Amino acid sequence: MSLGQQLAPHLPFLRRYGRALTGSQAEGDRYVRATLEAIVAAPEEFPRDVDPRLGLYRTFQAIWGSTHLEEYPEEADTANDNEAIARARLARLAPRSRQALLLTAMEGFTSEDTAYLLEETPDSVDGLVAEALAEIDSQTRARVLIIEDEPLIAMDLETIVRDQGHEVTGVAVTRDEAVALAMEDRPGLVLADIQLADDSSGIDAVKDILAQFSVPVIFITAFPERLLTGERPEPTFLITKPFQRSTVKAAISQALFFDQSTVPAG
């Protein structure tokens, strides 16, 4: 099997990581492209002593660390409101802490694998994750609409959201109900399942809501690779079912991290 064939199944999830890290589909995909270009240009330098997925993310981390775009330089053609709000928060949040949180909670790497990716020790990774969670939780609060037709999953999401210090504006099980709730009580974040009770689509519900006002969205699906194809439009934030509590918490924190309407905690 060629290197390209080994890496192909992991690319959708690397896109997810890149987008969550940057808060932007375009920026996240740009880092992924740069990663693939680096591998094609020097395949002999690709790590062969580890699992291909680890090697792929390790190459991405090298690109990320060498470009320093995380500092959000002021560029007239790329600066926007989301970058401005993120820049202010990034000033108080250690970048490696944020990477450690996403790699473990969202991408599912162990502390040992994350240590390899970040060139840290496992104990250091655990500390970085704890630091990131504490710091982000102290910075962001929001009102959340949940679109989910499975009662147990909806209850679980509601508990996670409330425990994180956010307010739940409502729980919708259909497209029409989701839109009605959003118009009645405008949320600051939407958590949306893809397939809803009446065979309607959470994607369509979100499109209807976004046609009325801007709000960050996290999609929840059992088939993330179907939504992470490299085509547009695609979700910036995506949770895979079945999910862990820490995964939802990380996704919420990261989505709110880049949103200009989020109310600082405290």
PDB file of N, CA and C in Angstrom, residues 194-252:
ATOM      1  N   ILE A 194     -27.356  15.612  12.732  1.00  0.00           N
ATOM      2  CA  ILE A 194     -27.556  15.665  11.291  1.00  0.00           C
ATOM      3  C   ILE A 194     -28.931  15.124  10.891  1.00  0.00           C
ATOM      4  N   GLN A 195     -29.297  13.943  11.417  1.00  0.00           N
ATOM      5  CA  GLN A 195     -30.564  13.298  11.062  1.00  0.00           C
ATOM      6  C   GLN A 195     -31.561  13.481  12.188  1.00  0.00           C
ATOM      7  N   LEU A 196     -32.737  14.083  11.882  1.00  0.00           N
ATOM      8  CA  LEU A 196     -33.715  14.403  12.913  1.00  0.00           C
ATOM      9  C   LEU A 196     -34.935  13.491  12.856  1.00  0.00           C
ATOM     10  N   ALA A 197     -35.835  13.651  13.842  1.00  0.00           N
ATOM     11  CA  ALA A 197     -36.911  12.704  14.076  1.00  0.00           C
ATOM     12  C   ALA A 197     -37.849  12.514  12.891  1.00  0.00           C
ATOM     13  N   ASP A 198     -38.190  13.594  12.199  1.00  0.00           N
ATOM     14  CA  ASP A 198     -39.161  13.499  11.100  1.00  0.00           C
ATOM     15  C   ASP A 198     -38.474  13.338   9.756  1.00  0.00           C
ATOM     16  N   ASP A 199     -37.250  12.800   9.779  1.00  0.00           N
ATOM     17  CA  ASP A 199     -36.438  12.637   8.572  1.00  0.00           C
ATOM     18  C   ASP A 199     -35.990  13.960   7.976  1.00  0.00           C
ATOM     19  N   SER A 200     -36.165  15.043   8.726  1.00  0.00           N
ATOM     20  CA  SER A 200     -35.616  16.328   8.287  1.00  0.00           C
ATOM     21  C   SER A 200     -34.135  16.364   8.641  1.00  0.00           C
ATOM     22  N   SER A 201     -33.452  17.396   8.183  1.00  0.00           N
ATOM     23  CA  SER A 201     -32.004  17.478   8.322  1.00  0.00           C
ATOM     24  C   SER A 201     -31.597  18.603   9.264  1.00  0.00           C
ATOM     25  N   GLY A 202     -30.687  18.260  10.176  1.00  0.00           N
ATOM     26  CA  GLY A 202     -30.138  19.292  11.035  1.00  0.00           C
ATOM     27  C   GLY A 202     -29.335  20.309  10.248  1.00  0.00           C
ATOM     28  N   ILE A 203     -28.754  19.875   9.136  1.00  0.00           N
ATOM     29  CA  ILE A 203     -28.012  20.801   8.280  1.00  0.00           C
ATOM     30  C   ILE A 203     -28.956  21.852   7.698  1.00  0.00           C
ATOM     31  N   ASP A 204     -30.125  21.400   7.226  1.00  0.00           N
ATOM     32  CA  ASP A 204     -31.099  22.338   6.676  1.00  0.00           C
ATOM     33  C   ASP A 204     -31.624  23.278   7.755  1.00  0.00           C
ATOM     34  N   ALA A 205     -31.820  22.752   8.961  1.00  0.00           N
ATOM     35  CA  ALA A 205     -32.272  23.599  10.065  1.00  0.00           C
ATOM     36  C   ALA A 205     -31.253  24.698  10.336  1.00  0.00           C
ATOM     37  N   VAL A 206     -29.983  24.316  10.355  1.00  0.00           N
ATOM     38  CA  VAL A 206     -28.924  25.299  10.599  1.00  0.00           C
ATOM     39  C   VAL A 206     -28.869  26.326   9.471  1.00  0.00           C
ATOM     40  N   LYS A 207     -29.027  25.890   8.233  1.00  0.00           N
ATOM     41  CA  LYS A 207     -29.034  26.826   7.109  1.00  0.00           C
ATOM     42  C   LYS A 207     -30.152  27.846   7.266  1.00  0.00           C
ATOM     43  N   ASP A 208     -31.329  27.374   7.699  1.00  0.00           N
ATOM     44  CA  ASP A 208     -32.459  28.288   7.908  1.00  0.00           C
ATOM     45  C   ASP A 208     -32.137  29.301   9.003  1.00  0.00           C
ATOM     46  N   ILE A 209     -31.516  28.836  10.069  1.00  0.00           N
ATOM     47  CA  ILE A 209     -31.170  29.725  11.185  1.00  0.00           C
ATOM     48  C   ILE A 209     -30.114  30.736  10.759  1.00  0.00           C
ATOM     49  N   LEU A 210     -29.080  30.260  10.053  1.00  0.00           N
ATOM     50  CA  LEU A 210     -28.003  31.156   9.627  1.00  0.00           C
ATOM     51  C   LEU A 210     -28.471  32.179   8.600  1.00  0.00           C
ATOM     52  N   ALA A 211     -29.573  31.896   7.919  1.00  0.00           N
ATOM     53  CA  ALA A 211     -30.134  32.867   6.986  1.00  0.00           C
ATOM     54  C   ALA A 211     -30.721  34.068   7.727  1.00  0.00           C
ATOM     55  N   GLN A 212     -31.006  33.872   9.026  1.00  0.00           N
ATOM     56  CA  GLN A 212     -31.589  34.944   9.825  1.00  0.00           C
ATOM     57  C   GLN A 212     -30.559  35.686  10.676  1.00  0.00           C
ATOM     58  N   PHE A 213     -29.576  34.960  11.191  1.00  0.00           N
ATOM     59  CA  PHE A 213     -28.529  35.602  11.995  1.00  0.00           C
ATOM     60  C   PHE A 213     -27.321  34.675  12.080  1.00  0.00           C
ATOM     61  N   SER A 214     -26.182  35.265  12.428  1.00  0.00           N
ATOM     62  CA  SER A 214     -24.930  34.508  12.506  1.00  0.00           C
ATOM     63  C   SER A 214     -24.771  33.894  13.894  1.00  0.00           C
ATOM     64  N   VAL A 215     -24.385  32.619  13.926  1.00  0.00           N
ATOM     65  CA  VAL A 215     -24.171  31.933  15.195  1.00  0.00           C
ATOM     66  C   VAL A 215     -23.214  30.763  14.947  1.00  0.00           C
ATOM     67  N   PRO A 216     -22.277  30.498  15.853  1.00  0.00           N
ATOM     68  CA  PRO A 216     -21.397  29.333  15.678  1.00  0.00           C
ATOM     69  C   PRO A 216     -22.180  28.038  15.832  1.00  0.00           C
ATOM     70  N   VAL A 217     -21.792  27.029  15.050  1.00  0.00           N
ATOM     71  CA  VAL A 217     -22.516  25.757  15.022  1.00  0.00           C
ATOM     72  C   VAL A 217     -21.540  24.597  15.184  1.00  0.00           C
ATOM     73  N   ILE A 218     -21.942  23.621  15.982  1.00  0.00           N
ATOM     74  CA  ILE A 218     -21.213  22.359  16.096  1.00  0.00           C
ATOM     75  C   ILE A 218     -22.136  21.254  15.628  1.00  0.00           C
ATOM     76  N   PHE A 219     -21.740  20.515  14.598  1.00  0.00           N
ATOM     77  CA  PHE A 219     -22.545  19.402  14.111  1.00  0.00           C
ATOM     78  C   PHE A 219     -22.132  18.111  14.809  1.00  0.00           C
ATOM     79  N   ILE A 220     -23.108  17.224  14.978  1.00  0.00           N
ATOM     80  CA  ILE A 220     -22.883  15.937  15.631  1.00  0.00           C
ATOM     81  C   ILE A 220     -23.346  14.845  14.684  1.00  0.00           C
ATOM     82  N   THR A 221     -22.468  13.898  14.366  1.00  0.00           N
ATOM     83  CA  THR A 221     -22.808  12.866  13.398  1.00  0.00           C
ATOM     84  C   THR A 221     -22.010  11.598  13.643  1.00  0.00           C
ATOM     85  N   ALA A 222     -22.578  10.474  13.264  1.00  0.00           N
ATOM     86  CA  ALA A 222     -21.867   9.208  13.352  1.00  0.00           C
ATOM     87  C   ALA A 222     -20.957   8.980  12.143  1.00  0.00           C
ATOM     88  N   PHE A 223     -21.086   9.853  11.135  1.00  0.00           N
ATOM     89  CA  PHE A 223     -20.320   9.682   9.898  1.00  0.00           C
ATOM     90  C   PHE A 223     -19.627  10.990   9.509  1.00  0.00           C
ATOM     91  N   PRO A 224     -18.619  11.413  10.289  1.00  0.00           N
ATOM     92  CA  PRO A 224     -17.966  12.700  10.027  1.00  0.00           C
ATOM     93  C   PRO A 224     -17.273  12.770   8.679  1.00  0.00           C
ATOM     94  N   GLU A 225     -16.776  11.629   8.186  1.00  0.00           N
ATOM     95  CA  GLU A 225     -16.056  11.651   6.915  1.00  0.00           C
ATOM     96  C   GLU A 225     -16.955  12.073   5.760  1.00  0.00           C
ATOM     97  N   ARG A 226     -18.269  11.916   5.917  1.00  0.00           N
ATOM     98  CA  ARG A 226     -19.194  12.321   4.862  1.00  0.00           C
ATOM     99  C   ARG A 226     -19.319  13.836   4.760  1.00  0.00           C
ATOM    100  N   LEU A 227     -18.965  14.520   5.843  1.00  0.00           N
ATOM    101  CA  LEU A 227     -19.057  15.976   5.849  1.00  0.00           C
ATOM    102  C   LEU A 227     -17.697  16.643   5.713  1.00  0.00           C
ATOM    103  N   LEU A 228     -16.627  15.862   5.767  1.00  0.00           N
ATOM    104  CA  LEU A 228     -15.278  16.414   5.700  1.00  0.00           C
ATOM    105  C   LEU A 228     -14.596  15.932   4.430  1.00  0.00           C
ATOM    106  N   THR A 229     -15.073  16.424   3.320  1.00  0.00           N
ATOM    107  CA  THR A 229     -14.589  15.966   2.020  1.00  0.00           C
ATOM    108  C   THR A 229     -13.658  16.951   1.347  1.00  0.00           C
ATOM    109  N   GLY A 230     -13.555  18.154   1.902  1.00  0.00           N
ATOM    110  CA  GLY A 230     -12.754  19.190   1.261  1.00  0.00           C
ATOM    111  C   GLY A 230     -13.579  20.117   0.395  1.00  0.00           C
ATOM    112  N   GLU A 231     -14.854  19.760   0.185  1.00  0.00           N
ATOM    113  CA  GLU A 231     -15.750  20.625  -0.589  1.00  0.00           C
ATOM    114  C   GLU A 231     -16.376  21.657   0.339  1.00  0.00           C
ATOM    115  N   ARG A 232     -16.947  22.692  -0.267  1.00  0.00           N
ATOM    116  CA  ARG A 232     -17.619  23.723   0.514  1.00  0.00           C
ATOM    117  C   ARG A 232     -19.095  23.747   0.154  1.00  0.00           C
ATOM    118  N   PRO A 233     -19.997  24.096   1.101  1.00  0.00           N
ATOM    119  CA  PRO A 233     -19.682  24.432   2.492  1.00  0.00           C
ATOM    120  C   PRO A 233     -19.530  23.175   3.349  1.00  0.00           C
ATOM    121  N   GLU A 234     -18.743  23.317   4.420  1.00  0.00           N
ATOM    122  CA  GLU A 234     -18.551  22.243   5.379  1.00  0.00           C
ATOM    123  C   GLU A 234     -18.547  22.840   6.782  1.00  0.00           C
ATOM    124  N   PRO A 235     -18.812  21.998   7.786  1.00  0.00           N
ATOM    125  CA  PRO A 235     -18.766  22.509   9.158  1.00  0.00           C
ATOM    126  C   PRO A 235     -17.340  22.755   9.620  1.00  0.00           C
ATOM    127  N   THR A 236     -17.158  23.804  10.388  1.00  0.00           N
ATOM    128  CA  THR A 236     -15.856  24.050  10.988  1.00  0.00           C
ATOM    129  C   THR A 236     -15.671  23.180  12.223  1.00  0.00           C
ATOM    130  N   PHE A 237     -16.765  22.950  12.964  1.00  0.00           N
ATOM    131  CA  PHE A 237     -16.688  22.168  14.194  1.00  0.00           C
ATOM    132  C   PHE A 237     -17.598  20.948  14.082  1.00  0.00           C
ATOM    133  N   LEU A 238     -17.037  19.782  14.375  1.00  0.00           N
ATOM    134  CA  LEU A 238     -17.746  18.530  14.151  1.00  0.00           C
ATOM    135  C   LEU A 238     -17.405  17.526  15.246  1.00  0.00           C
ATOM    136  N   ILE A 239     -18.454  16.926  15.841  1.00  0.00           N
ATOM    137  CA  ILE A 239     -18.299  15.912  16.872  1.00  0.00           C
ATOM    138  C   ILE A 239     -18.758  14.573  16.311  1.00  0.00           C
ATOM    139  N   THR A 240     -18.005  13.525  16.604  1.00  0.00           N
ATOM    140  CA  THR A 240     -18.341  12.188  16.129  1.00  0.00           C
ATOM    141  C   THR A 240     -19.131  11.415  17.183  1.00  0.00           C
ATOM    142  N   LYS A 241     -20.245  10.786  16.767  1.00  0.00           N
ATOM    143  CA  LYS A 241     -20.980   9.877  17.645  1.00  0.00           C
ATOM    144  C   LYS A 241     -20.374   8.483  17.563  1.00  0.00           C
ATOM    145  N   PRO A 242     -20.341   7.745  18.670  1.00  0.00           N
ATOM    146  CA  PRO A 242     -20.665   8.179  20.031  1.00  0.00           C
ATOM    147  C   PRO A 242     -19.562   9.084  20.563  1.00  0.00           C
ATOM    148  N   PHE A 243     -19.934  10.075  21.338  1.00  0.00           N
ATOM    149  CA  PHE A 243     -18.963  11.062  21.785  1.00  0.00           C
ATOM    150  C   PHE A 243     -18.657  10.905  23.267  1.00  0.00           C
ATOM    151  N   GLN A 244     -17.508  11.431  23.644  1.00  0.00           N
ATOM    152  CA  GLN A 244     -17.117  11.517  25.040  1.00  0.00           C
ATOM    153  C   GLN A 244     -17.469  12.903  25.569  1.00  0.00           C
ATOM    154  N   ARG A 245     -17.705  12.984  26.842  1.00  0.00           N
ATOM    155  CA  ARG A 245     -18.024  14.267  27.468  1.00  0.00           C
ATOM    156  C   ARG A 245     -16.923  15.295  27.192  1.00  0.00           C
ATOM    157  N   SER A 246     -15.684  14.855  27.279  1.00  0.00           N
ATOM    158  CA  SER A 246     -14.565  15.779  27.059  1.00  0.00           C
ATOM    159  C   SER A 246     -14.525  16.292  25.623  1.00  0.00           C
ATOM    160  N   THR A 247     -14.984  15.463  24.668  1.00  0.00           N
ATOM    161  CA  THR A 247     -15.004  15.885  23.272  1.00  0.00           C
ATOM    162  C   THR A 247     -15.983  17.026  23.069  1.00  0.00           C
ATOM    163  N   VAL A 248     -17.173  16.885  23.630  1.00  0.00           N
ATOM    164  CA  VAL A 248     -18.188  17.938  23.518  1.00  0.00           C
ATOM    165  C   VAL A 248     -17.698  19.211  24.190  1.00  0.00           C
ATOM    166  N   LYS A 249     -17.107  19.060  25.347  1.00  0.00           N
ATOM    167  CA  LYS A 249     -16.619  20.227  26.080  1.00  0.00           C
ATOM    168  C   LYS A 249     -15.549  20.965  25.282  1.00  0.00           C
ATOM    169  N   ALA A 250     -14.631  20.211  24.681  1.00  0.00           N
ATOM    170  CA  ALA A 250     -13.569  20.835  23.887  1.00  0.00           C
ATOM    171  C   ALA A 250     -14.130  21.545  22.666  1.00  0.00           C
ATOM    172  N   ALA A 251     -15.092  20.913  21.988  1.00  0.00           N
ATOM    173  CA  ALA A 251     -15.675  21.516  20.792  1.00  0.00           C
ATOM    174  C   ALA A 251     -16.423  22.797  21.129  1.00  0.00           C
ATOM    175  N   ILE A 252     -17.199  22.766  22.213  1.00  0.00           N
ATOM    176  CA  ILE A 252     -17.933  23.969  22.630  1.00  0.00           C
ATOM    177  C   ILE A 252     -16.958  25.092  22.954  1.00  0.00           C
TER     178      ILE A 252
END
